[in-house]
PDB file of C-alpha atoms in Angstrom:
ATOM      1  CA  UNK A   1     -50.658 -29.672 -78.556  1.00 60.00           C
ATOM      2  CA  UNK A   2     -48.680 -27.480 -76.688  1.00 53.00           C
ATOM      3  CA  UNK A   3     -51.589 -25.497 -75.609  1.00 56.00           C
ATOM      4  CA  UNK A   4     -53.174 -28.917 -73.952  1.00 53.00           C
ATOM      5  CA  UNK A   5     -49.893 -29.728 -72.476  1.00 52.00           C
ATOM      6  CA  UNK A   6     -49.901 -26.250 -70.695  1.00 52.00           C
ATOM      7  CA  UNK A   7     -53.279 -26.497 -69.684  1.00 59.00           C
ATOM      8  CA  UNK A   8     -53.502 -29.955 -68.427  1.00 51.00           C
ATOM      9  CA  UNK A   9     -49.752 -29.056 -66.509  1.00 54.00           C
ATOM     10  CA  UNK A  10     -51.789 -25.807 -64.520  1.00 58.00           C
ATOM     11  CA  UNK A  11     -54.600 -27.978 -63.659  1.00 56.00           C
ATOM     12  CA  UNK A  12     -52.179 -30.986 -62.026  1.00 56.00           C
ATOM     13  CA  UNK A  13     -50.677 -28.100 -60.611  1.00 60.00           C
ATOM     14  CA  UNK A  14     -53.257 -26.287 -58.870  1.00 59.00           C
ATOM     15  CA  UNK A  15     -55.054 -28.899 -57.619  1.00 54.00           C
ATOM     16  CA  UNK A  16     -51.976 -30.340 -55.857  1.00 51.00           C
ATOM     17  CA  UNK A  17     -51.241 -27.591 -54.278  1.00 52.00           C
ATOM     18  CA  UNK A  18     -55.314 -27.337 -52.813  1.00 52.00           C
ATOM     19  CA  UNK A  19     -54.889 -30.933 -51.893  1.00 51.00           C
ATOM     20  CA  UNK A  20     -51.836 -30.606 -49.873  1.00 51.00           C
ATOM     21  CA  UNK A  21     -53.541 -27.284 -48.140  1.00 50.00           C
ATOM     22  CA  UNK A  22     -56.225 -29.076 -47.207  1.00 57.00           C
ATOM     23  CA  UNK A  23     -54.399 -32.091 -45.630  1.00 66.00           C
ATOM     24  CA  UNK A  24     -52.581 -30.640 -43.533  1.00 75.00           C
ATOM     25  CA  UNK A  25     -54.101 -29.825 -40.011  1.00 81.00           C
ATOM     26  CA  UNK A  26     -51.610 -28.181 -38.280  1.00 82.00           C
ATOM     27  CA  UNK A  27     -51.343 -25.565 -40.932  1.00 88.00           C
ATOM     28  CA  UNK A  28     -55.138 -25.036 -40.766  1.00 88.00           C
ATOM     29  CA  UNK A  29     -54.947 -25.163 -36.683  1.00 90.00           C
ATOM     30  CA  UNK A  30     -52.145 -22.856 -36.797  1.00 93.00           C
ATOM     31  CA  UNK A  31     -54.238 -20.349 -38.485  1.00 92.00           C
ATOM     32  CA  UNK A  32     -57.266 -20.340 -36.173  1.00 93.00           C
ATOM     33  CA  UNK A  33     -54.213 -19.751 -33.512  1.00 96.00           C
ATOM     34  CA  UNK A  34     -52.375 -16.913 -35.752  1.00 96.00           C
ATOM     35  CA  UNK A  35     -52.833 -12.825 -35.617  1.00 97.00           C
ATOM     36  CA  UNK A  36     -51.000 -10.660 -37.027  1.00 97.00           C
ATOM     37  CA  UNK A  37     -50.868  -6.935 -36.646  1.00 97.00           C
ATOM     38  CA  UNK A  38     -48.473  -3.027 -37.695  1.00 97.00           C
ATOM     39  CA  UNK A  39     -48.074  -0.210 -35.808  1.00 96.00           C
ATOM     40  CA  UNK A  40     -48.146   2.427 -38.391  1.00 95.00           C
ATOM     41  CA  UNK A  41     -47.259   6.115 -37.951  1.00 92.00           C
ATOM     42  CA  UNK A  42     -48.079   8.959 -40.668  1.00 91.00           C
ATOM     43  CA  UNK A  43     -48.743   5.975 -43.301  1.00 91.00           C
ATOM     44  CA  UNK A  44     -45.462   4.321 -42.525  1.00 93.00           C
ATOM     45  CA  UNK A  45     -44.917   0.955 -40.827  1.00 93.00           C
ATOM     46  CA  UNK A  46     -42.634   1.203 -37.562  1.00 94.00           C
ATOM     47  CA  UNK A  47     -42.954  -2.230 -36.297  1.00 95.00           C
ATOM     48  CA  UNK A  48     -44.747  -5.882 -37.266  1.00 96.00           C
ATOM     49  CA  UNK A  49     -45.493  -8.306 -35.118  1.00 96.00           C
ATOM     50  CA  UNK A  50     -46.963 -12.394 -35.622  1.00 97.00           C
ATOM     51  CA  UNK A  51     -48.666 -13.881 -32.866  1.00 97.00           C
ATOM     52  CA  UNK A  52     -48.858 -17.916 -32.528  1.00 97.00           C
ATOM     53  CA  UNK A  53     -50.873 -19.094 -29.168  1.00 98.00           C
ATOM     54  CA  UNK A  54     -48.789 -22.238 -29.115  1.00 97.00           C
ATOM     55  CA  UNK A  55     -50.822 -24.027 -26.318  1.00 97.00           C
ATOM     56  CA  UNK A  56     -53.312 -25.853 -28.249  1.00 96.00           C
ATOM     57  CA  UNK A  57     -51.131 -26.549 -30.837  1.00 95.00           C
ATOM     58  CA  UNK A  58     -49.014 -28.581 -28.453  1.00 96.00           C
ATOM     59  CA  UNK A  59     -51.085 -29.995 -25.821  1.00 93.00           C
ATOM     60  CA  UNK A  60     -49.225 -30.671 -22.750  1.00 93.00           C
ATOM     61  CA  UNK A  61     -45.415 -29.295 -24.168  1.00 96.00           C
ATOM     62  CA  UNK A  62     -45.665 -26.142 -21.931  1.00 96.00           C
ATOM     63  CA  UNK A  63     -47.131 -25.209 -18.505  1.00 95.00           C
ATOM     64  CA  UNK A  64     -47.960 -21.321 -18.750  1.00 97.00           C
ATOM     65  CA  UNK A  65     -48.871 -19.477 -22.121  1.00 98.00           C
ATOM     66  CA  UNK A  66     -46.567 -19.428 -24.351  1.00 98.00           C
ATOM     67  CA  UNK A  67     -46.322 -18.056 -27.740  1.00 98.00           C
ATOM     68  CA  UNK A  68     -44.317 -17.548 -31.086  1.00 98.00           C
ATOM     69  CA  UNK A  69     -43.678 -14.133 -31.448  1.00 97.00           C
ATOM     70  CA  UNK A  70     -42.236 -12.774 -34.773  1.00 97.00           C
ATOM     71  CA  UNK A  71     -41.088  -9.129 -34.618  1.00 96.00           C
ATOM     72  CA  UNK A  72     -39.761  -6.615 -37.291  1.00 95.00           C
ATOM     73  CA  UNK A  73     -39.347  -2.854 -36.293  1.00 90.00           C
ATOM     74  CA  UNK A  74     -37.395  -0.157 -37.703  1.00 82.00           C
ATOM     75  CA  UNK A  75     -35.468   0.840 -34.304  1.00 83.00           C
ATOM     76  CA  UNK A  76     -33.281  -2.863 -33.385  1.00 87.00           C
ATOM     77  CA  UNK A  77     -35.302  -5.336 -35.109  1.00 85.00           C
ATOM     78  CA  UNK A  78     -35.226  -7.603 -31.478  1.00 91.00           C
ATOM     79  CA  UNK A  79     -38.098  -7.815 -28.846  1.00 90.00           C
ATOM     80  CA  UNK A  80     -36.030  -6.754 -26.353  1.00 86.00           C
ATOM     81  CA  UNK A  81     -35.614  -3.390 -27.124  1.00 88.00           C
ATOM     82  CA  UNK A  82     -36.876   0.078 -25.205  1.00 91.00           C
ATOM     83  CA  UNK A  83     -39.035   1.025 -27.785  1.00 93.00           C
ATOM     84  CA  UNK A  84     -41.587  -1.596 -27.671  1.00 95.00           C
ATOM     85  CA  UNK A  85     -43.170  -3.796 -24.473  1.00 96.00           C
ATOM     86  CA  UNK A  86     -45.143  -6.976 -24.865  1.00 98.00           C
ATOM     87  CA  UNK A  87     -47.598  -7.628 -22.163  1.00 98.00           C
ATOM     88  CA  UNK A  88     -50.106 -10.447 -21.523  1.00 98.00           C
ATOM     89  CA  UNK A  89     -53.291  -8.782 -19.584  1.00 98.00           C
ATOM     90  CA  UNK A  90     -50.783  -6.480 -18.381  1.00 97.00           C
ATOM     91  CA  UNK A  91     -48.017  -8.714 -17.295  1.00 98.00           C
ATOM     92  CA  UNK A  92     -44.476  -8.440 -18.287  1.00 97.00           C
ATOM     93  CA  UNK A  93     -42.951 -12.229 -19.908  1.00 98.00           C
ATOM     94  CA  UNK A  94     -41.691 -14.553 -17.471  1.00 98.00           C
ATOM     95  CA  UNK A  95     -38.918 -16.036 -20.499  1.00 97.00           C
ATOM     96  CA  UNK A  96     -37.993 -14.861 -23.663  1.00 97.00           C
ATOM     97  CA  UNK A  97     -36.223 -17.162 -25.966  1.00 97.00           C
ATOM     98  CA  UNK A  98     -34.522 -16.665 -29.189  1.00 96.00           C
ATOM     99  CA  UNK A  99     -34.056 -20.898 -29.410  1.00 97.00           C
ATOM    100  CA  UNK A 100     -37.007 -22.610 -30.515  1.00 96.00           C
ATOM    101  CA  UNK A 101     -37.708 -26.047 -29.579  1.00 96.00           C
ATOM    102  CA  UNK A 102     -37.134 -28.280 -32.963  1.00 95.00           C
ATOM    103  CA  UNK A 103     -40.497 -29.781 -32.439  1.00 95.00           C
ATOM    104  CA  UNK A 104     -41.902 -26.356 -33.575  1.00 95.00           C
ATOM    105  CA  UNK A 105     -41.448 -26.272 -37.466  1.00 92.00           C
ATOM    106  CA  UNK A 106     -42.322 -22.069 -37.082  1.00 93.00           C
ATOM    107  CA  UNK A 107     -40.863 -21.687 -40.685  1.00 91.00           C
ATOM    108  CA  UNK A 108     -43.996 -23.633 -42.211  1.00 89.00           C
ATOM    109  CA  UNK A 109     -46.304 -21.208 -40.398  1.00 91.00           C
ATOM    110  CA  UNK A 110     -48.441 -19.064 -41.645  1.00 86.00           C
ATOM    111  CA  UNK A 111     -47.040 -15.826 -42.144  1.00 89.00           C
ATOM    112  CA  UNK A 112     -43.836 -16.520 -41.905  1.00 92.00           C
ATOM    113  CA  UNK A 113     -41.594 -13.712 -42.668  1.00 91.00           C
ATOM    114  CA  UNK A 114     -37.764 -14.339 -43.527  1.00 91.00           C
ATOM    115  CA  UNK A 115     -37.215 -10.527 -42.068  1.00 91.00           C
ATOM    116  CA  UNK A 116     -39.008 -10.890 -38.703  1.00 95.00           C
ATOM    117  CA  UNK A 117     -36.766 -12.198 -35.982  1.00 96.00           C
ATOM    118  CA  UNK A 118     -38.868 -15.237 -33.718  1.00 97.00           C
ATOM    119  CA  UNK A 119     -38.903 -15.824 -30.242  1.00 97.00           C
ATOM    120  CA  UNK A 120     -40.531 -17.857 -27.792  1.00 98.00           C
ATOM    121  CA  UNK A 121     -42.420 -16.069 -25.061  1.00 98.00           C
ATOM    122  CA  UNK A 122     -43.573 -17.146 -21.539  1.00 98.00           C
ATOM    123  CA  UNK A 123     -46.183 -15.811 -19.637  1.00 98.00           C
ATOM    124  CA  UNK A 124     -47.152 -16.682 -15.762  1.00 98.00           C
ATOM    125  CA  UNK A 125     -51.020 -18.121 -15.943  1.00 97.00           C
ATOM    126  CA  UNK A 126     -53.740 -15.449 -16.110  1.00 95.00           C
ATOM    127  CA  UNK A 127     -57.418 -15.699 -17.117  1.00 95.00           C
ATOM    128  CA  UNK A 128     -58.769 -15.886 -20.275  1.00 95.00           C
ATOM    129  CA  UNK A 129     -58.989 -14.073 -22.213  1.00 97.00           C
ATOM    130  CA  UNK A 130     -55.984 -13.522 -23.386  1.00 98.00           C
ATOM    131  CA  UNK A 131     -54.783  -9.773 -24.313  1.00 98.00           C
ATOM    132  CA  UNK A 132     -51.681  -9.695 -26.067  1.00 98.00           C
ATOM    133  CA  UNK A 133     -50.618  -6.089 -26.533  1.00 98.00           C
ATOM    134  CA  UNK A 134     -47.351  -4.875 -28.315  1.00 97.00           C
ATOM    135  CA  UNK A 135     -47.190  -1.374 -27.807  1.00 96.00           C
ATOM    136  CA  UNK A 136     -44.461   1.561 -28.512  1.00 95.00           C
ATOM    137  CA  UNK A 137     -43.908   4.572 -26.342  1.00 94.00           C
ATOM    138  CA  UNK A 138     -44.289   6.864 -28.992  1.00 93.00           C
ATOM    139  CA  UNK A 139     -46.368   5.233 -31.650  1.00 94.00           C
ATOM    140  CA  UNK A 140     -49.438   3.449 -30.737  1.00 95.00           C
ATOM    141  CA  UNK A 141     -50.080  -0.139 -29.952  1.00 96.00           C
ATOM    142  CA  UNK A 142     -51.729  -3.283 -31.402  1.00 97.00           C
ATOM    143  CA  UNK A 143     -53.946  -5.492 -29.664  1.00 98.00           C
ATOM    144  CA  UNK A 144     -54.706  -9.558 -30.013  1.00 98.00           C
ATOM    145  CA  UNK A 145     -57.190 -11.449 -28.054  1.00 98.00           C
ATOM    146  CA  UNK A 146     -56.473 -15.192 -27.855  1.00 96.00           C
TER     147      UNK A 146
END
């Protein structure tokens, strides 16, 4: 009996959790808008960065691109730090903000990571598409195309 009990509890179990995966849209739109990427250095991580294009996401809440960045390095663990530059098709951010708006539930993202320290990041309009490149002056760079 116990046995069935156990059983029958995993199956309730797993399928709820499927179910409330798969009803959820801006979880699933949030993916297709998600990249993540390391710079790595003789097999060891120096810095991780998420990516969130947060345009179509929110239609008509901002006016240039704009995206949730999520950062961990080994050197200050900020994005504002000498170490590293973030560039859109080769332009420097126009605003880089450590408050994001509430509307932006960021901690039911994808990839969320309790260590990485988030930001909200302004660019001035450019074409498409988008290169978003997070590089380090001594380590190498990584490279997202939105």
């Amino acid at each position: 009996m116990k046995k069935f009990l156990l059983i029958l509890l995993i199956f309730f179990t797993g399928c709820s959790i499927k179910t409330a995966i798969k009803q959820d849209p801006l979880y699933e739109k949030t993916l297709t808008y998600t990249q993540r990427g390391q710079i790595i250095n003789s097999l060891e991580t120096k810095a991780m960065i998420d990516a969130v294009y947060l345009n179509p996401l929110y239609p008509k809440k901002f006016n240039y691109p704009t995206f949730l960045i999520g950062v961990y390095n080994e050197t200050d663990n900020t994005l504002n730090n000498v170490e590293f530059t973030l560039t859109l098709n080769n332009q420097q951010p126009i605003k880089i903000s450590k408050e994001i708006p509430k509307f932006i539930i960021y901690k039911n993202f994808p990839f969320y990571n309790e260590w990485m320290n988030y930001y909200i990041v302004e660019f001035n309009n450019t074409q498409k598409p988008y290169n978003l490149i997070y590089k380090s002056r001594h380590w190498g760079k990584v490279k997202f195309t939105f």
